[in-house]
Coordinates of C-alpha atoms in Angstrom, one line a residue:
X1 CA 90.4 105.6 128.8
X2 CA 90.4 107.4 125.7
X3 CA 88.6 105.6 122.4
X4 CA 87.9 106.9 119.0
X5 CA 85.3 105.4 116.5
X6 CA 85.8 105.9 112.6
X7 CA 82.6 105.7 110.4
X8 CA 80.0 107.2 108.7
X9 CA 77.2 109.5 110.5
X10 CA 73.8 108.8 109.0
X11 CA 70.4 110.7 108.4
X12 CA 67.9 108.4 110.0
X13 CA 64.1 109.2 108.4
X14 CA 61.9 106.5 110.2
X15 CA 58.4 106.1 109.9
X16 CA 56.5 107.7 113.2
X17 CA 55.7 104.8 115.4
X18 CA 55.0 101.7 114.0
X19 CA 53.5 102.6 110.9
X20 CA 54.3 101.8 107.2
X21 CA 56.9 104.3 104.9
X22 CA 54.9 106.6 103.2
X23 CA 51.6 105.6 105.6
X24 CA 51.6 109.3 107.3
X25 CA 53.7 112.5 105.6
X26 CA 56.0 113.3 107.9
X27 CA 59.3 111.4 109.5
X28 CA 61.3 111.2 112.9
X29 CA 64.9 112.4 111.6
X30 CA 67.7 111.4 113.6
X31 CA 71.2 111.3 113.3
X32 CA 73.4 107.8 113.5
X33 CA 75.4 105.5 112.3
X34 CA 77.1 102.2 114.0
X35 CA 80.5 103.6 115.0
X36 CA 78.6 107.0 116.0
X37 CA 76.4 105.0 118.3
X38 CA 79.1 103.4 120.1
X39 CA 80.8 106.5 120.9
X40 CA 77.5 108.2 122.4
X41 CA 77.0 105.3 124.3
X42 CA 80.9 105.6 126.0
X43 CA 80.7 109.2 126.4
X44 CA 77.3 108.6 128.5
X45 CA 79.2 106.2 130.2
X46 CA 82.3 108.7 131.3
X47 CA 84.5 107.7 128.4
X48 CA 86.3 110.3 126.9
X49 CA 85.3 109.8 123.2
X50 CA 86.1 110.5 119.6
X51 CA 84.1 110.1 117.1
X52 CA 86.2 110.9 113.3
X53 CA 83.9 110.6 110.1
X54 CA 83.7 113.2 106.6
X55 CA 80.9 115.0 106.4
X56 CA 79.3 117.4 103.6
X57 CA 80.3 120.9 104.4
X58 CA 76.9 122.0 104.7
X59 CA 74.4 122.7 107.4
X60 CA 73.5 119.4 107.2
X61 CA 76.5 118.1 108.2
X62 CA 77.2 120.1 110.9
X63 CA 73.5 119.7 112.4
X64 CA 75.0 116.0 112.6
X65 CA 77.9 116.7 114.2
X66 CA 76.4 118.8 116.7
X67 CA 74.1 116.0 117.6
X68 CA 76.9 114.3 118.8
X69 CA 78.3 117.4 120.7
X70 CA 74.7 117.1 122.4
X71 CA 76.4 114.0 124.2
X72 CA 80.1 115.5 124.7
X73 CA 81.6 113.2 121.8
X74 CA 85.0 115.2 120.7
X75 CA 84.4 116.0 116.9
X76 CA 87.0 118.2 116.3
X77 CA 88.6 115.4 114.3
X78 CA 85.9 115.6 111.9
X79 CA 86.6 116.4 108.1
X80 CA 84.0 118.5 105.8
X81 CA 84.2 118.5 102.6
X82 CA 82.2 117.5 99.0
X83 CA 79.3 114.9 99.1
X84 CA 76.2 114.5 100.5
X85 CA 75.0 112.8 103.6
X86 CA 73.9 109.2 103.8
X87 CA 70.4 108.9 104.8
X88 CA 68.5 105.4 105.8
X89 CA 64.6 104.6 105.9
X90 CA 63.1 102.8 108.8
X91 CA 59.8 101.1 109.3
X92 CA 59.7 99.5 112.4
X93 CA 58.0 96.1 112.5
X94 CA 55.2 94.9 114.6
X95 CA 54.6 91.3 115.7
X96 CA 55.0 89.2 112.7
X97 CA 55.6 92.1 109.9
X98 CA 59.3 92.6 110.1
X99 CA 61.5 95.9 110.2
X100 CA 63.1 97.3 107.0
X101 CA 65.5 99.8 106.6
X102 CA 66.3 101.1 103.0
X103 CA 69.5 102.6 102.3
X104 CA 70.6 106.1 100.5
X105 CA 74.3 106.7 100.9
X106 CA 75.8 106.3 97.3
X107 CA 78.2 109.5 97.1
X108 CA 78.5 110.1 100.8
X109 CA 81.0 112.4 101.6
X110 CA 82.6 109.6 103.7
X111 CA 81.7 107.1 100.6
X112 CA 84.1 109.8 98.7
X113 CA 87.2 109.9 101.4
X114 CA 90.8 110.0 100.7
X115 CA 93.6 108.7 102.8
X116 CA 94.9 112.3 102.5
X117 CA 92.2 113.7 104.7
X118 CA 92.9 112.1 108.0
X119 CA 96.0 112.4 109.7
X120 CA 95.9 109.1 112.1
X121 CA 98.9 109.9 114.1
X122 CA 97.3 112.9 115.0
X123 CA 94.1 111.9 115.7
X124 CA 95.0 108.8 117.5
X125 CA 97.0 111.3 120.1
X126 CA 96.6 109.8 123.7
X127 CA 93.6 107.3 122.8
X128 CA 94.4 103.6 123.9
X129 CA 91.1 102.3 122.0
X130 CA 90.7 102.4 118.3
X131 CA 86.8 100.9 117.2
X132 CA 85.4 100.8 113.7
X133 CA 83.3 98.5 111.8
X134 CA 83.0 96.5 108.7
X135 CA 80.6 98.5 107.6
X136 CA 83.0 101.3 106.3
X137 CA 85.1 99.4 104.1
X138 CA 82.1 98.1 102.0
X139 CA 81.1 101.6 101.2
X140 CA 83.9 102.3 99.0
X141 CA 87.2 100.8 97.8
X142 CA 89.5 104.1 99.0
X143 CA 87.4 104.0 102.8
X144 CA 88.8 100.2 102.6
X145 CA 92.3 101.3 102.5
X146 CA 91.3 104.1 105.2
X147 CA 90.6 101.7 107.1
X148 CA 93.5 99.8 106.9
X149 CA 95.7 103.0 107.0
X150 CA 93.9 103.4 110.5
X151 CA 94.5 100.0 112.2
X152 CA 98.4 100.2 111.0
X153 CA 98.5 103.0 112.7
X154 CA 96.7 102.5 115.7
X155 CA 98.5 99.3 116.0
X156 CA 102.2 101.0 115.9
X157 CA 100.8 103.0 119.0
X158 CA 99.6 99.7 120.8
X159 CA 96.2 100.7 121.0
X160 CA 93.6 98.1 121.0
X161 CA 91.5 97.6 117.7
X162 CA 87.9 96.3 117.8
X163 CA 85.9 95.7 115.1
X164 CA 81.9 94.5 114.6
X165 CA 81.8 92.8 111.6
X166 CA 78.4 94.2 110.7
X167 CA 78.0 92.5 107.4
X168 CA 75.5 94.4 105.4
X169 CA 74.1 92.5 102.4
X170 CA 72.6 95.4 101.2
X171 CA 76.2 97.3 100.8
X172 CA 78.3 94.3 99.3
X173 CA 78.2 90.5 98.6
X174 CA 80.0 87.5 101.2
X175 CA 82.9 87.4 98.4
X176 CA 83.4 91.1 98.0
X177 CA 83.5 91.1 102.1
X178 CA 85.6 88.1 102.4
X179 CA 88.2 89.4 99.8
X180 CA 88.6 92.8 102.0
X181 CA 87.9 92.0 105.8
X182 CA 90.4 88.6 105.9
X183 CA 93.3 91.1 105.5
X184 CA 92.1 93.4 107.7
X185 CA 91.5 90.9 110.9
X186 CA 95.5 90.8 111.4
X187 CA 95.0 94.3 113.1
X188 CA 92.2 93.4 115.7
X189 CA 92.3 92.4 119.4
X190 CA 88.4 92.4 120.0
X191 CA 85.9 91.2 117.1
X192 CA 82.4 91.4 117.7
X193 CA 79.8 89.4 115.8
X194 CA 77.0 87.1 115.8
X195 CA 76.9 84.0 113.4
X196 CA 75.5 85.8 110.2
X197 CA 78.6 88.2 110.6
X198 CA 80.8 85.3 111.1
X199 CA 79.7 83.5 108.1
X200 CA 79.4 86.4 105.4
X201 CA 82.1 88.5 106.5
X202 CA 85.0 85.6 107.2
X203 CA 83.6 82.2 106.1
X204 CA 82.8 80.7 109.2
X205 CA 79.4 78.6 109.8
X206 CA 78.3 78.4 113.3
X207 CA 77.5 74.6 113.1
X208 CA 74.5 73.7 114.9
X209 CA 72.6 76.8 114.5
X210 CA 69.5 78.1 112.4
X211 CA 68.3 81.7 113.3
X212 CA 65.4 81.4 111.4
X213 CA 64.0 78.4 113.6
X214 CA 65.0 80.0 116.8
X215 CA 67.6 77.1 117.3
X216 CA 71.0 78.4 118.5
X217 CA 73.9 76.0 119.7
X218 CA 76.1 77.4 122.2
X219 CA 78.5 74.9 121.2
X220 CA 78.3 76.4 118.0
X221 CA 79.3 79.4 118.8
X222 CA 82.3 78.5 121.3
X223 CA 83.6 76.8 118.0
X224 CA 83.4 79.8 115.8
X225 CA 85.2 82.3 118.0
X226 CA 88.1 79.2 118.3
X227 CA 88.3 78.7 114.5
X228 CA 88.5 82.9 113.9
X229 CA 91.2 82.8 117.1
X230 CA 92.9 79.9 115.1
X231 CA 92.7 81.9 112.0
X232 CA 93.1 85.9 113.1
X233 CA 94.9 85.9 116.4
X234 CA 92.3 88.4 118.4
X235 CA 92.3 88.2 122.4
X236 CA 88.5 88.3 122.5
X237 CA 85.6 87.1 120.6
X238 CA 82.0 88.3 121.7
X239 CA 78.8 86.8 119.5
X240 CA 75.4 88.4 120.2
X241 CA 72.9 86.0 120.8
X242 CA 69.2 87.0 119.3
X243 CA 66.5 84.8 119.5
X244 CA 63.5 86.3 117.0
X245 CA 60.4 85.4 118.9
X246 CA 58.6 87.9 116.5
X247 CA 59.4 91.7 115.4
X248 CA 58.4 92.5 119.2
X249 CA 59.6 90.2 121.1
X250 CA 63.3 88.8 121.5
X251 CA 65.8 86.8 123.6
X252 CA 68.7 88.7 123.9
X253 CA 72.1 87.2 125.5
X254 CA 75.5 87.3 124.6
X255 CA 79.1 85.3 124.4
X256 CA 82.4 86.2 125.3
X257 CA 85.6 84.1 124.4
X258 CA 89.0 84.9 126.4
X259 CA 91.5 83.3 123.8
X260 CA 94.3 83.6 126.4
X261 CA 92.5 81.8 129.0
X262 CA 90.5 79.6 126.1
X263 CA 87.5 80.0 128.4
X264 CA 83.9 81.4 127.1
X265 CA 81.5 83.4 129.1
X266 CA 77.8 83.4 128.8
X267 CA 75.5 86.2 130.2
X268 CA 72.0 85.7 131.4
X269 CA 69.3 85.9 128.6
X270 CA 66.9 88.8 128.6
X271 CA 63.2 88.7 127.3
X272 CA 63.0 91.9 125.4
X273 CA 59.8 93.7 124.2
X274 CA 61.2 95.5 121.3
X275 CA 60.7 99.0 121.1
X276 CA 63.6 100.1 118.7
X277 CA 66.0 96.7 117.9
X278 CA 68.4 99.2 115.5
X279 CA 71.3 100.0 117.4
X280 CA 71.0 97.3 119.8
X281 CA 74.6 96.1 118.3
X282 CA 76.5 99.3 118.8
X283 CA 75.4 99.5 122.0
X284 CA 76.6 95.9 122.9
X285 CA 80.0 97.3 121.4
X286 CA 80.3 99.9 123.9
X287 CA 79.0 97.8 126.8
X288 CA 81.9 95.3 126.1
X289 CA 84.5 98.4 125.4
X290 CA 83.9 99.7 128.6
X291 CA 83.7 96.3 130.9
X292 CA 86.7 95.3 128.9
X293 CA 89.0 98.6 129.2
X294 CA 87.8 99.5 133.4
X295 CA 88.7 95.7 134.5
X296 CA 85.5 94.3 134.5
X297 CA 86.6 90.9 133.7
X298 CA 85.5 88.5 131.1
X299 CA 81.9 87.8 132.9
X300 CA 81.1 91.1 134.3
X301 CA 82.0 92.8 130.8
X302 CA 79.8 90.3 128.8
X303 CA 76.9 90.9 131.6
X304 CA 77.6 94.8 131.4
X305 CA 77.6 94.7 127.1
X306 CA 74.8 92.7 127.5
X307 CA 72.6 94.5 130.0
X308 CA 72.9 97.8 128.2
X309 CA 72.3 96.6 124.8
X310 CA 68.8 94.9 126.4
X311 CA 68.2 98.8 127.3
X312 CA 69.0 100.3 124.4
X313 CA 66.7 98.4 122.3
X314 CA 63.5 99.6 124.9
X315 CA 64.6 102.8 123.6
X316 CA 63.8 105.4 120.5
X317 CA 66.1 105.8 118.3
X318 CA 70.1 104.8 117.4
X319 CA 71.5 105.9 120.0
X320 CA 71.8 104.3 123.4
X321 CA 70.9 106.8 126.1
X322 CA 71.1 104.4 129.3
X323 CA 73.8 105.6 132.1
X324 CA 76.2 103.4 134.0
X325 CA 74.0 103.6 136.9
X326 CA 70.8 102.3 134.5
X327 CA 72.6 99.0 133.5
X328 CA 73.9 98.0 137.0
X329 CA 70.1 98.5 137.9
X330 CA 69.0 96.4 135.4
X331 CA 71.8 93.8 136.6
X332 CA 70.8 93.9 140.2
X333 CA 67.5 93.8 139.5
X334 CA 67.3 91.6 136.7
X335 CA 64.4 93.8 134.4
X336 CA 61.2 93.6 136.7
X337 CA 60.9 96.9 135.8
X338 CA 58.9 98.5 138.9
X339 CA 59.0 102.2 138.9
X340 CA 61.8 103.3 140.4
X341 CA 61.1 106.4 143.5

């Protein structure tokens, strides 16, 4: 299986360890971004990967692509040019003082993109996966049409199109998302998206449930991924499941709706003591990628996506660096976590 991932690839400048921004002077830099996290995480997994972005021709920009050559993600799709790169701030929170992140990406060089630089045919040569996220389309008007450019594209070659909604409220408002994302659904087979996504991004309340009381509805959720089946036509619908204990502490399971079957499959829930939450989504993307496209099935791909996105978020940093072999442990084993000799 051959995937490629379109987005932007981020400067992440986090605060060491759990301390405030600013408390100590120095940060952890890291590269990542949401789409660039999800193709990591496949090509740890064995998947032959593609990561396409713009980037400032600078050596900043190709430090970050080289971060991603670290993990054998193909780059040579990857377009340099004018702008800078997009940073993001994170302080991690502790117990009851929440995480932040502060954004800096006005002017990216993928903010500044024109159709002209990507030739899609091209790049979707021998790929059978095409995954991107609303996240791209809310930087800038022209990556919006990019984006649609892409799926038309990718959906003449019969590839199939995921998307994670990823609404960011920091990047657009619920109307501005609406009024681009509703056209671009037509194009996608797998959306991935847990009920703020849902709501913001398409206008669809998952009845029954309030995050910030820890109360979710299962029922809820079964209904949302019917009404955006009803509405956008995609085979699958997976909703992440997050119950917010504290900043530490989470429950962490997932859904997966089969529209053709109109069954839903629940994984088991995991207890998670947080050690880095950001990313945790991407990395449920590429679970489900890879239990959907290697036959897993509907409940071993929502146990697999699941699994690996509990990893991931015991782990420093946006990118997911758990093997194939690491999540079926944590399956068989169910997260005792003995030391392994």
């Amino acid at each position: 299986m051959k995937v490629v991932a379109f987005g932007e690839l981020l400067l992440r400048l986090a605060a060491p360890g759990y301390t405030k921004l600013f408390q100590k002077d120095s940060f952890d830099a890291t590269f990542c971004g949401g789409e660039a996290n999800v193709a990591v995480s496949l090509s740890i997994f064995g998947v032959d990967s593609t990561f396409v972005t713009k980037l400032p021709d600078s050596d900043v920009g190709y430090a970050a692509a080289h971060s991603l050559d670290y993990f054998k993600v193909d780059t040579s799709k990857i377009v340099y040019g004018d702008g800078r790169m997009g940073l993001y701030y994170l302080e991690k929170g502790a117990s009851q003082r929440p995480s932040k992140v502060i954004y800096d990406r006005a002017y990216s060089a993928i903010a500044m993109a024109k159709r002209s630089e990507f030739d899609w045919d091209t790049i979707f040569n021998g790929a059978e996966w095409f995954h991107w996220t609303g996240i791209n389309p809310a930087l800038s008007d022209d990556l919006a049409m990019i984006c649609e450019e892409a799926c038309k594209v990718a959906k003449d070659k019969g590839l199939t199109i995921s998307c994670d909604l990823n609404y960011r409220g920091k990047l657009w408002t619920p109307e501005k998302a609406q009024e681009v994302m509703k056209p671009l659904m037509k194009y996608v087979g797998v959306c991935i998206c847990n009920e703020e996504d849902a709501e913001k991004v398409l206008g669809i309340k998952s009845e029954g449930t309030d995050i910030e009381a820890g109360k979710l509805s299962d029922a809820g959720y079964v209904h949302t991924a019917e009404m955006i089946y009803s509405q956008y036509g995609c085979k699958y619908i997976a909703t992440t499941l997050r119950k917010s204990y504290s900043a530490s502490r989470n429950g962490w399971r997932a859904m997966l709706y089969d529209t053709e079957a109109l069954e839903s499959y629940f994984s088991r829930e995991y207890d998670i003591q947080l050690i880095d939450r950001v990313g945790g989504g991407d990395s449920f993307s590429a679970g489900l990628i890879y239990g959907i496209g290697t036959g897993m099935g509907c409940q071993g791909a929502i146990e697999f996506a699941t699994a690996a996105s509990c990893l991931k978020q015991t782990i420093e940093g946006d990118f997911n660096r758990a093997s194939v072999k690491d999540v079926e442990t944590l399956l068989k084993s169910g997260g005792n976590g003995r030391v392994q000799r």
